[in-house]
Structures are given as structure tokens and as C-alpha cells.
Amino acid sequence: MGGWAIAVHGGAGVDPNLPAERQKQAKELLTRCLNIGISALRSSLPAIDVVELVVRELESDPLFNSGRGSALTANGTVEMEASIMDGDGRRCGAVSGLSTVKNPISLARLIMDKSPHSYLGFSGAEEFAKQQGVEMVDNEYFITEDNVGMLKLAKEANTILFDYRIPLTGLDSCASSVESPIRMNGLPISVYAPETVGCVVVDGQGRCAAATSTGGLMNKMTGRIGDSPLIGAGTYAGELCGVSCTGEGEAIIRGTLARDVAAVMEYKELGLQEAVDFVIKKRLDNGFAGLIAVSNKGEVAYGFNCNGMFRGCATEDGFMDVGIW
């Protein structure tokens, strides 16, 4: 075993004109979350506890699209989703359609640990949260001024917006009369810069874990479920690696992206970075996405085929890196 390793992400596909101040804020948040994870790993917390801890921190900050600050549905409400997976035994838990659970990733963990199921959604998930005494808040807690503005923009453009963090100025190209070259399930979209959060960890015992959380797409149809809560698509952990994905959910689902990293490591005997590169190149078809991964050997890797990915990683030997482009 090569020691512990951790990686975090705040979404793949970044507006090339993202203001410097917002880039700085993103890097500071990623660094803070990495340091939280590093401290936990140095205290010998297992990988599954560390990924939950880090994603809770990301959900509690409105900068990225998860928990507080989640994207809004076409009805102006929040429907959050998350999943978590422990490579030790391949245990998992997932949630969709949450509107009042403060930290979706912790409810996913409780489904894994305290229920006979792997996945609960909407009213059933909310009821289970109440039974478990999970902290609940009004839906308004998750809604920010930025979100409201971006939903208005999306409705005026009659489209889905992936990135509700793009500045509201300078978006004349988002007009509904402009045909976008980027498509989702064959339909044009005006802006591509999705944000989701995730964390992958291998601890000092070689145990891998992964967690992913999101608010989904701005102006999405009520009831839409993306890749983030789907084990094998947005999240996967097994004996060899842990993976968290971000980007165009429909493409990630079709490519079963997270599981495929583990599969090519197992069946093609590729190394971690080789596996990540192979999957990004061969499994996304015309989709855009990125992912972070760790191996049971203490390696860390990432890849993306779009314009940047908010990310950070660190290893036990002292390596640490935070980047966007």
C-alpha cells in the first residue's frame, strides 16, 4: 500500500470568463476541504467517514451546486441528490429528490448503514430522514439570490443551464434564438459548465470510498434524476479504486463512467491514470464530463474533456495540488 490519498471536485466545465475573484473563492474552498480530509486521515479515520465529512463541508457552502446553493427546478424549488459508496464490501447508499434535508450525503450514508435498501427518493427519502432524526431545514435555506437570477435567465432563454454560477452579464449568446453547438440527449443547450461536488479517498489501510452530491441542472424538469445518485455512473468504489464524476449527467449515465474506471483497471489491467484517460476518451461519446479517482495503492488521478474542472488532491507523501484549468 502506498499510503492515503484524497481528491475533491467542485464540478467539471468552467466558464472561461469566470472572474478571478470567483476562481480564488473556489480554490480556497477546495483547499479548506482538502485540509479537513487530510486532518481526518492523519487521525486514522476510515475512508468512508472522510468522504462524508468532506462532502458535508462542500454542501454547507453555497459556492458550488450541492446542498445550500443548489440549482433550482423549473418550479423554483430545490431537488437534491447524492450517493456514497464504501469499497470495503461495496456497500452504498443514495438519495434523490430531497428538498428539506440539510446534508443529503449524510442521509445517503444512513440509508447505507441503517436501512435494508441502497436508494431512496423524494417523499420516501424525506420520511426516512425524519425517522433518523436528520437535520431538516425549509427549502428556502437552499435558495440563493444567484440561483433565482440564473433561473430567470434560463426561463428567458427557454433552456437548461448547467452552470448557475456564470455571471449574469455578458450572456447575450444565451438567447433562445441562438443555436448552441453543445447538445444534451440531442437537444441544444445554451451554457455548458456543470457544477457538482465529490470526494474520493483511500485511507492508510488501502480502503477506498467515494461520495458525490448535487442540486442538478438549473431549470431542470421536476423529478429529473442525474448521474450523481446512481452507483456505477456518478459514484463507485471497490477494492481497486474510488471514483466521483461530474458533468453532463445523461452522458455519464450512458457510459457508466465511474464503474468503468474500475472495470478497465480490473479487466484490462490498466493503471489508475491510464484507466481514467481511457474512460474519458472512449466512454463519453459526444458528452462532456470529468472525474476524480484514487487507487488502493495510494495513487490519485483526474481527467476531463471540457473547459476545466474545479479540483484538488493530496497524498500522504506531502503532494498537494488545487486547480481549475
mmCIF file of C-alpha atoms in Angstrom:
data_model
loop_
_atom_site.group_PDB
_atom_site.id
_atom_site.type_symbol
_atom_site.label_atom_id
_atom_site.label_comp_id
_atom_site.label_asym_id
_atom_site.label_seq_id
_atom_site.Cartn_x
_atom_site.Cartn_y
_atom_site.Cartn_z
ATOM 1 C CA MET A 1 0.000 0.000 0.000
ATOM 2 C CA GLY A 2 1.202 3.489 -0.835
ATOM 3 C CA GLY A 3 -0.458 5.415 1.983
ATOM 4 C CA TRP A 4 -3.564 7.554 1.986
ATOM 5 C CA ALA A 5 -4.727 9.852 -0.810
ATOM 6 C CA ILE A 6 -7.648 12.219 -1.291
ATOM 7 C CA ALA A 7 -9.217 14.165 -4.147
ATOM 8 C CA VAL A 8 -12.131 16.612 -4.234
ATOM 9 C CA HIS A 9 -14.005 18.298 -7.058
ATOM 10 C CA GLY A 10 -16.454 21.150 -7.444
ATOM 11 C CA GLY A 11 -17.633 20.408 -10.961
ATOM 12 C CA ALA A 12 -16.295 19.989 -14.495
ATOM 13 C CA GLY A 13 -16.862 22.523 -17.258
ATOM 14 C CA VAL A 14 -15.925 26.053 -16.227
ATOM 15 C CA ASP A 15 -16.832 29.364 -17.834
ATOM 16 C CA PRO A 16 -13.584 30.631 -19.453
ATOM 17 C CA ASN A 17 -14.563 34.152 -18.380
ATOM 18 C CA LEU A 18 -15.061 33.198 -14.742
ATOM 19 C CA PRO A 19 -13.984 36.250 -12.690
ATOM 20 C CA ALA A 20 -10.660 35.986 -10.868
ATOM 21 C CA GLU A 21 -12.355 36.557 -7.519
ATOM 22 C CA ARG A 22 -14.673 33.614 -8.049
ATOM 23 C CA GLN A 23 -11.741 31.429 -9.076
ATOM 24 C CA LYS A 24 -9.977 32.463 -5.867
ATOM 25 C CA GLN A 25 -13.040 31.599 -3.767
ATOM 26 C CA ALA A 26 -13.300 28.184 -5.417
ATOM 27 C CA LYS A 27 -9.637 27.370 -4.797
ATOM 28 C CA GLU A 28 -9.909 28.485 -1.175
ATOM 29 C CA LEU A 29 -12.925 26.231 -0.607
ATOM 30 C CA LEU A 30 -11.248 23.247 -2.262
ATOM 31 C CA THR A 31 -8.122 23.826 -0.171
ATOM 32 C CA ARG A 32 -10.153 24.048 3.026
ATOM 33 C CA CYS A 33 -11.941 20.795 2.218
ATOM 34 C CA LEU A 34 -8.675 19.049 1.366
ATOM 35 C CA ASN A 35 -7.220 20.128 4.705
ATOM 36 C CA ILE A 36 -10.281 18.807 6.538
ATOM 37 C CA GLY A 37 -9.825 15.460 4.798
ATOM 38 C CA ILE A 38 -6.075 15.393 5.412
ATOM 39 C CA SER A 39 -6.563 16.060 9.123
ATOM 40 C CA ALA A 40 -9.140 13.256 9.325
ATOM 41 C CA LEU A 41 -6.852 10.821 7.508
ATOM 42 C CA ARG A 42 -3.947 11.691 9.788
ATOM 43 C CA SER A 43 -6.282 10.874 12.682
ATOM 44 C CA SER A 44 -6.833 7.422 11.126
ATOM 45 C CA LEU A 45 -10.492 7.913 10.219
ATOM 46 C CA PRO A 46 -11.648 5.311 7.660
ATOM 47 C CA ALA A 47 -12.121 6.419 4.080
ATOM 48 C CA ILE A 48 -15.927 6.246 4.226
ATOM 49 C CA ASP A 49 -16.034 8.694 7.149
ATOM 50 C CA VAL A 50 -13.659 11.077 5.416
ATOM 51 C CA VAL A 51 -15.620 11.336 2.150
ATOM 52 C CA GLU A 52 -18.817 12.050 4.081
ATOM 53 C CA LEU A 53 -17.094 14.678 6.215
ATOM 54 C CA VAL A 54 -15.630 16.493 3.213
ATOM 55 C CA VAL A 55 -18.802 16.445 1.128
ATOM 56 C CA ARG A 56 -20.814 17.757 4.104
ATOM 57 C CA GLU A 57 -18.470 20.755 4.138
ATOM 58 C CA LEU A 58 -18.989 21.279 0.405
ATOM 59 C CA GLU A 59 -22.771 21.008 0.803
ATOM 60 C CA SER A 60 -22.764 23.621 3.562
ATOM 61 C CA ASP A 61 -21.024 26.251 1.422
ATOM 62 C CA PRO A 62 -23.175 27.887 -1.297
ATOM 63 C CA LEU A 63 -20.285 28.306 -3.745
ATOM 64 C CA PHE A 64 -20.826 25.015 -5.590
ATOM 65 C CA ASN A 65 -24.000 23.261 -6.699
ATOM 66 C CA SER A 66 -24.897 20.996 -3.763
ATOM 67 C CA GLY A 67 -26.780 21.411 -0.515
ATOM 68 C CA ARG A 68 -27.121 25.126 0.200
ATOM 69 C CA GLY A 69 -26.798 26.858 -3.160
ATOM 70 C CA SER A 70 -28.277 24.011 -5.206
ATOM 71 C CA ALA A 71 -29.648 24.703 -8.673
ATOM 72 C CA LEU A 72 -33.397 25.278 -8.980
ATOM 73 C CA THR A 73 -36.007 23.250 -10.819
ATOM 74 C CA ALA A 74 -38.349 24.815 -13.351
ATOM 75 C CA ASN A 75 -40.745 25.339 -10.418
ATOM 76 C CA GLY A 76 -38.173 27.330 -8.467
ATOM 77 C CA THR A 77 -37.564 24.658 -5.840
ATOM 78 C CA VAL A 78 -34.556 22.533 -4.916
ATOM 79 C CA GLU A 79 -34.388 18.775 -5.535
ATOM 80 C CA MET A 80 -31.025 17.449 -4.361
ATOM 81 C CA GLU A 81 -29.381 14.072 -4.875
ATOM 82 C CA ALA A 82 -26.313 12.298 -3.541
ATOM 83 C CA SER A 83 -24.632 8.935 -3.191
ATOM 84 C CA ILE A 84 -21.862 7.364 -1.159
ATOM 85 C CA MET A 85 -20.042 4.063 -1.554
ATOM 86 C CA ASP A 86 -17.655 2.122 0.653
ATOM 87 C CA GLY A 87 -15.252 -0.019 -1.366
ATOM 88 C CA ASP A 88 -14.823 -2.283 1.642
ATOM 89 C CA GLY A 89 -17.701 -4.660 0.874
ATOM 90 C CA ARG A 90 -19.115 -2.418 -1.885
ATOM 91 C CA ARG A 91 -21.800 -1.040 0.406
ATOM 92 C CA CYS A 92 -23.674 2.011 -0.876
ATOM 93 C CA GLY A 93 -26.460 4.481 -0.233
ATOM 94 C CA ALA A 94 -28.157 7.042 -2.458
ATOM 95 C CA VAL A 95 -30.906 9.670 -2.386
ATOM 96 C CA SER A 96 -32.858 11.764 -4.880
ATOM 97 C CA GLY A 97 -35.484 14.483 -4.748
ATOM 98 C CA LEU A 98 -34.538 15.933 -1.367
ATOM 99 C CA SER A 99 -35.954 19.345 -0.552
ATOM 100 C CA THR A 100 -35.519 19.775 3.218
ATOM 101 C CA VAL A 101 -32.542 17.582 4.252
ATOM 102 C CA LYS A 102 -29.642 19.894 5.123
ATOM 103 C CA ASN A 103 -26.897 17.426 4.177
ATOM 104 C CA PRO A 104 -28.002 14.912 1.535
ATOM 105 C CA ILE A 105 -24.731 12.958 1.692
ATOM 106 C CA SER A 106 -25.334 12.064 5.338
ATOM 107 C CA LEU A 107 -28.795 10.759 4.542
ATOM 108 C CA ALA A 108 -27.251 8.610 1.800
ATOM 109 C CA ARG A 109 -24.834 7.282 4.433
ATOM 110 C CA LEU A 110 -27.707 6.475 6.778
ATOM 111 C CA ILE A 111 -29.519 4.598 4.011
ATOM 112 C CA MET A 112 -26.367 2.532 3.564
ATOM 113 C CA ASP A 113 -25.914 1.909 7.296
ATOM 114 C CA LYS A 114 -29.430 1.926 8.742
ATOM 115 C CA SER A 115 -31.831 0.684 6.069
ATOM 116 C CA PRO A 116 -32.266 -2.551 4.093
ATOM 117 C CA HIS A 117 -32.087 -0.546 0.852
ATOM 118 C CA SER A 118 -29.491 1.203 -1.268
ATOM 119 C CA TYR A 119 -31.548 4.050 -2.733
ATOM 120 C CA LEU A 120 -34.500 6.150 -1.540
ATOM 121 C CA GLY A 121 -36.102 9.103 -3.311
ATOM 122 C CA PHE A 122 -38.444 12.037 -2.822
ATOM 123 C CA SER A 123 -41.107 11.658 -0.097
ATOM 124 C CA GLY A 124 -39.808 8.253 0.988
ATOM 125 C CA ALA A 125 -36.308 9.624 1.497
ATOM 126 C CA GLU A 126 -37.634 12.642 3.383
ATOM 127 C CA GLU A 127 -39.706 10.398 5.656
ATOM 128 C CA PHE A 128 -36.704 8.197 6.375
ATOM 129 C CA ALA A 129 -34.711 11.336 7.223
ATOM 130 C CA LYS A 130 -37.324 12.337 9.805
ATOM 131 C CA GLN A 131 -37.273 8.844 11.316
ATOM 132 C CA GLN A 132 -33.495 9.034 11.649
ATOM 133 C CA GLY A 133 -33.533 12.477 13.256
ATOM 134 C CA VAL A 134 -31.581 14.093 10.417
ATOM 135 C CA GLU A 135 -31.337 17.898 10.494
ATOM 136 C CA MET A 136 -34.082 19.374 8.325
ATOM 137 C CA VAL A 137 -34.484 22.946 7.056
ATOM 138 C CA ASP A 138 -37.009 24.867 4.969
ATOM 139 C CA ASN A 139 -36.496 24.701 1.214
ATOM 140 C CA GLU A 140 -35.739 28.431 1.265
ATOM 141 C CA TYR A 141 -32.460 27.684 3.097
ATOM 142 C CA PHE A 142 -31.012 26.230 -0.117
ATOM 143 C CA ILE A 143 -32.117 29.070 -2.417
ATOM 144 C CA THR A 144 -29.695 31.922 -3.077
ATOM 145 C CA GLU A 145 -30.030 35.199 -4.949
ATOM 146 C CA ASP A 146 -27.665 33.906 -7.630
ATOM 147 C CA ASN A 147 -29.884 30.877 -8.177
ATOM 148 C CA VAL A 148 -33.002 32.978 -8.619
ATOM 149 C CA GLY A 149 -31.238 35.160 -11.183
ATOM 150 C CA MET A 150 -29.943 32.196 -13.157
ATOM 151 C CA LEU A 151 -33.351 30.517 -13.186
ATOM 152 C CA LYS A 152 -34.835 33.697 -14.608
ATOM 153 C CA LEU A 153 -32.147 33.709 -17.300
ATOM 154 C CA ALA A 154 -32.777 30.060 -18.099
ATOM 155 C CA LYS A 155 -36.507 30.617 -18.459
ATOM 156 C CA GLU A 156 -35.980 33.631 -20.714
ATOM 157 C CA ALA A 157 -33.650 31.548 -22.892
ATOM 158 C CA ASN A 158 -36.061 28.598 -22.722
ATOM 159 C CA THR A 159 -33.218 26.226 -21.917
ATOM 160 C CA ILE A 160 -31.468 24.243 -19.226
ATOM 161 C CA LEU A 161 -28.477 25.972 -17.662
ATOM 162 C CA PHE A 162 -25.756 23.709 -16.317
ATOM 163 C CA ASP A 163 -23.887 26.473 -14.516
ATOM 164 C CA TYR A 164 -25.859 28.787 -12.275
ATOM 165 C CA ARG A 165 -22.562 30.421 -11.216
ATOM 166 C CA ILE A 166 -21.817 32.063 -14.578
ATOM 167 C CA PRO A 167 -22.038 35.867 -14.140
ATOM 168 C CA LEU A 168 -25.372 37.282 -15.227
ATOM 169 C CA THR A 169 -23.719 39.828 -17.509
ATOM 170 C CA GLY A 170 -22.379 39.113 -20.967
ATOM 171 C CA LEU A 171 -24.755 36.278 -21.757
ATOM 172 C CA ASP A 172 -26.321 37.589 -24.968
ATOM 173 C CA SER A 173 -25.354 34.299 -26.630
ATOM 174 C CA CYS A 174 -27.810 32.531 -24.343
ATOM 175 C CA ALA A 175 -30.773 33.961 -26.196
ATOM 176 C CA SER A 176 -33.197 31.289 -27.333
ATOM 177 C CA SER A 177 -32.694 32.377 -30.948
ATOM 178 C CA VAL A 178 -29.037 31.282 -30.871
ATOM 179 C CA GLU A 179 -28.384 27.654 -31.734
ATOM 180 C CA SER A 180 -25.846 26.102 -29.375
ATOM 181 C CA PRO A 181 -23.289 23.629 -30.761
ATOM 182 C CA ILE A 182 -23.473 21.726 -27.448
ATOM 183 C CA ARG A 183 -26.265 19.204 -27.063
ATOM 184 C CA MET A 184 -27.686 17.044 -24.306
ATOM 185 C CA ASN A 185 -29.593 13.954 -25.433
ATOM 186 C CA GLY A 186 -29.662 15.518 -28.888
ATOM 187 C CA LEU A 187 -31.167 18.823 -27.716
ATOM 188 C CA PRO A 188 -29.188 22.094 -27.816
ATOM 189 C CA ILE A 189 -28.305 23.830 -24.566
ATOM 190 C CA SER A 190 -27.044 27.393 -24.264
ATOM 191 C CA VAL A 191 -24.464 27.145 -21.477
ATOM 192 C CA TYR A 192 -22.237 24.235 -20.526
ATOM 193 C CA ALA A 193 -20.438 24.455 -17.191
ATOM 194 C CA PRO A 194 -21.873 21.973 -14.704
ATOM 195 C CA GLU A 195 -21.047 22.033 -11.030
ATOM 196 C CA THR A 196 -21.365 19.086 -8.700
ATOM 197 C CA VAL A 197 -19.229 18.194 -5.696
ATOM 198 C CA GLY A 198 -17.447 14.978 -4.849
ATOM 199 C CA CYS A 199 -14.687 13.376 -2.829
ATOM 200 C CA VAL A 200 -12.699 10.162 -3.178
ATOM 201 C CA VAL A 201 -10.371 8.752 -0.538
ATOM 202 C CA VAL A 202 -8.103 5.799 0.061
ATOM 203 C CA ASP A 203 -7.082 5.506 3.697
ATOM 204 C CA GLY A 204 -3.902 4.106 5.234
ATOM 205 C CA GLN A 205 -5.408 0.610 5.213
ATOM 206 C CA GLY A 206 -5.982 0.712 1.448
ATOM 207 C CA ARG A 207 -9.779 1.080 1.753
ATOM 208 C CA CYS A 208 -11.381 3.202 -0.972
ATOM 209 C CA ALA A 209 -14.557 5.293 -0.737
ATOM 210 C CA ALA A 210 -16.391 7.818 -2.894
ATOM 211 C CA ALA A 211 -19.171 10.375 -2.413
ATOM 212 C CA THR A 212 -20.980 12.736 -4.803
ATOM 213 C CA SER A 213 -23.658 15.391 -4.202
ATOM 214 C CA THR A 214 -25.514 17.860 -6.435
ATOM 215 C CA GLY A 215 -28.500 20.086 -6.961
ATOM 216 C CA GLY A 216 -28.642 19.027 -10.608
ATOM 217 C CA LEU A 217 -29.417 21.294 -13.562
ATOM 218 C CA MET A 218 -30.806 24.804 -13.394
ATOM 219 C CA ASN A 219 -34.383 24.848 -14.790
ATOM 220 C CA LYS A 220 -34.483 21.041 -14.887
ATOM 221 C CA MET A 221 -37.818 19.253 -15.083
ATOM 222 C CA THR A 222 -39.239 18.358 -11.702
ATOM 223 C CA GLY A 223 -38.363 14.731 -10.950
ATOM 224 C CA ARG A 224 -35.257 14.645 -13.145
ATOM 225 C CA ILE A 225 -32.553 12.343 -11.759
ATOM 226 C CA GLY A 226 -28.962 12.704 -12.900
ATOM 227 C CA ASP A 227 -25.846 10.598 -12.535
ATOM 228 C CA SER A 228 -24.782 11.731 -9.053
ATOM 229 C CA PRO A 229 -27.010 9.339 -7.074
ATOM 230 C CA LEU A 230 -26.536 6.429 -9.473
ATOM 231 C CA ILE A 231 -23.995 3.899 -8.253
ATOM 232 C CA GLY A 232 -21.712 2.960 -11.136
ATOM 233 C CA ALA A 233 -22.469 6.147 -13.055
ATOM 234 C CA GLY A 234 -21.639 9.154 -10.884
ATOM 235 C CA THR A 235 -20.124 7.272 -7.944
ATOM 236 C CA TYR A 236 -18.289 3.992 -7.468
ATOM 237 C CA ALA A 237 -15.853 2.411 -5.017
ATOM 238 C CA GLY A 238 -14.491 -1.114 -4.830
ATOM 239 C CA GLU A 239 -11.329 -2.902 -3.843
ATOM 240 C CA LEU A 240 -9.228 -1.256 -6.562
ATOM 241 C CA CYS A 241 -10.384 2.363 -6.620
ATOM 242 C CA GLY A 242 -12.893 5.075 -5.735
ATOM 243 C CA VAL A 243 -14.395 7.398 -8.370
ATOM 244 C CA SER A 244 -16.623 10.503 -8.375
ATOM 245 C CA CYS A 245 -17.883 12.046 -11.622
ATOM 246 C CA THR A 246 -19.192 15.432 -12.678
ATOM 247 C CA GLY A 247 -20.514 16.899 -15.890
ATOM 248 C CA GLU A 248 -23.283 16.020 -18.323
ATOM 249 C CA GLY A 249 -25.287 13.542 -16.280
ATOM 250 C CA GLU A 250 -27.031 11.897 -19.183
ATOM 251 C CA ALA A 251 -23.684 11.093 -20.848
ATOM 252 C CA ILE A 252 -22.202 9.825 -17.584
ATOM 253 C CA ILE A 253 -25.195 7.539 -17.084
ATOM 254 C CA ARG A 254 -24.934 6.108 -20.592
ATOM 255 C CA GLY A 255 -21.228 5.430 -20.148
ATOM 256 C CA THR A 256 -21.491 4.066 -16.576
ATOM 257 C CA LEU A 257 -18.408 6.197 -16.144
ATOM 258 C CA ALA A 258 -17.399 5.584 -12.534
ATOM 259 C CA ARG A 259 -17.720 1.811 -12.683
ATOM 260 C CA ASP A 260 -15.902 1.679 -15.998
ATOM 261 C CA VAL A 261 -12.736 3.099 -14.429
ATOM 262 C CA ALA A 262 -12.697 0.156 -12.027
ATOM 263 C CA ALA A 263 -13.623 -2.267 -14.801
ATOM 264 C CA VAL A 264 -10.750 -1.388 -17.109
ATOM 265 C CA MET A 265 -8.351 -1.493 -14.166
ATOM 266 C CA GLU A 266 -9.579 -4.986 -13.359
ATOM 267 C CA TYR A 267 -10.083 -6.460 -16.814
ATOM 268 C CA LYS A 268 -7.529 -4.558 -18.897
ATOM 269 C CA GLU A 269 -5.048 -4.246 -16.016
ATOM 270 C CA LEU A 270 -4.614 -0.513 -16.615
ATOM 271 C CA GLY A 271 -3.094 1.781 -14.015
ATOM 272 C CA LEU A 272 -5.291 4.406 -12.367
ATOM 273 C CA GLN A 273 -4.410 7.382 -14.587
ATOM 274 C CA GLU A 274 -4.456 5.144 -17.684
ATOM 275 C CA ALA A 275 -7.941 3.953 -16.730
ATOM 276 C CA VAL A 276 -9.193 7.498 -16.178
ATOM 277 C CA ASP A 277 -7.797 8.652 -19.527
ATOM 278 C CA PHE A 278 -9.269 5.639 -21.333
ATOM 279 C CA VAL A 279 -12.751 6.187 -19.908
ATOM 280 C CA ILE A 280 -12.794 9.938 -20.572
ATOM 281 C CA LYS A 281 -11.687 9.341 -24.169
ATOM 282 C CA LYS A 282 -13.722 6.234 -25.027
ATOM 283 C CA ARG A 283 -16.911 6.241 -22.946
ATOM 284 C CA LEU A 284 -18.394 9.740 -23.218
ATOM 285 C CA ASP A 285 -19.269 9.702 -26.930
ATOM 286 C CA ASN A 286 -20.279 13.339 -27.541
ATOM 287 C CA GLY A 287 -20.755 14.145 -23.863
ATOM 288 C CA PHE A 288 -18.664 16.361 -21.611
ATOM 289 C CA ALA A 289 -17.567 15.341 -18.131
ATOM 290 C CA GLY A 290 -14.739 14.902 -15.675
ATOM 291 C CA LEU A 291 -13.872 12.672 -12.740
ATOM 292 C CA ILE A 292 -11.520 12.223 -9.811
ATOM 293 C CA ALA A 293 -10.185 8.865 -8.631
ATOM 294 C CA VAL A 294 -7.929 7.187 -6.083
ATOM 295 C CA SER A 295 -6.467 3.675 -6.078
ATOM 296 C CA ASN A 296 -5.835 1.243 -3.241
ATOM 297 C CA LYS A 297 -2.120 1.852 -3.848
ATOM 298 C CA GLY A 298 -2.391 5.445 -2.679
ATOM 299 C CA GLU A 299 -2.490 6.952 -6.172
ATOM 300 C CA VAL A 300 -4.664 9.883 -7.195
ATOM 301 C CA ALA A 301 -5.829 10.817 -10.705
ATOM 302 C CA TYR A 302 -8.278 13.022 -12.552
ATOM 303 C CA GLY A 303 -9.425 13.705 -16.095
ATOM 304 C CA PHE A 304 -11.900 15.855 -18.037
ATOM 305 C CA ASN A 305 -12.750 16.631 -21.653
ATOM 306 C CA CYS A 306 -14.320 20.043 -21.113
ATOM 307 C CA ASN A 307 -13.094 23.527 -20.278
ATOM 308 C CA GLY A 308 -11.642 22.956 -16.819
ATOM 309 C CA MET A 309 -12.663 21.222 -13.608
ATOM 310 C CA PHE A 310 -12.605 22.571 -10.063
ATOM 311 C CA ARG A 311 -10.386 20.049 -8.275
ATOM 312 C CA GLY A 312 -7.836 19.388 -5.576
ATOM 313 C CA CYS A 313 -5.822 16.381 -4.450
ATOM 314 C CA ALA A 314 -3.271 15.372 -1.840
ATOM 315 C CA THR A 315 -1.268 12.297 -0.862
ATOM 316 C CA GLU A 316 0.437 11.089 2.284
ATOM 317 C CA ASP A 317 3.911 11.842 0.915
ATOM 318 C CA GLY A 318 3.174 15.581 1.034
ATOM 319 C CA PHE A 319 1.936 16.222 -2.513
ATOM 320 C CA MET A 320 -0.952 18.709 -2.746
ATOM 321 C CA ASP A 321 -2.459 20.461 -5.759
ATOM 322 C CA VAL A 322 -5.535 22.642 -6.355
ATOM 323 C CA GLY A 323 -6.527 23.707 -9.847
ATOM 324 C CA ILE A 324 -9.266 24.706 -12.259
ATOM 325 C CA TRP A 325 -7.905 24.655 -15.827
#
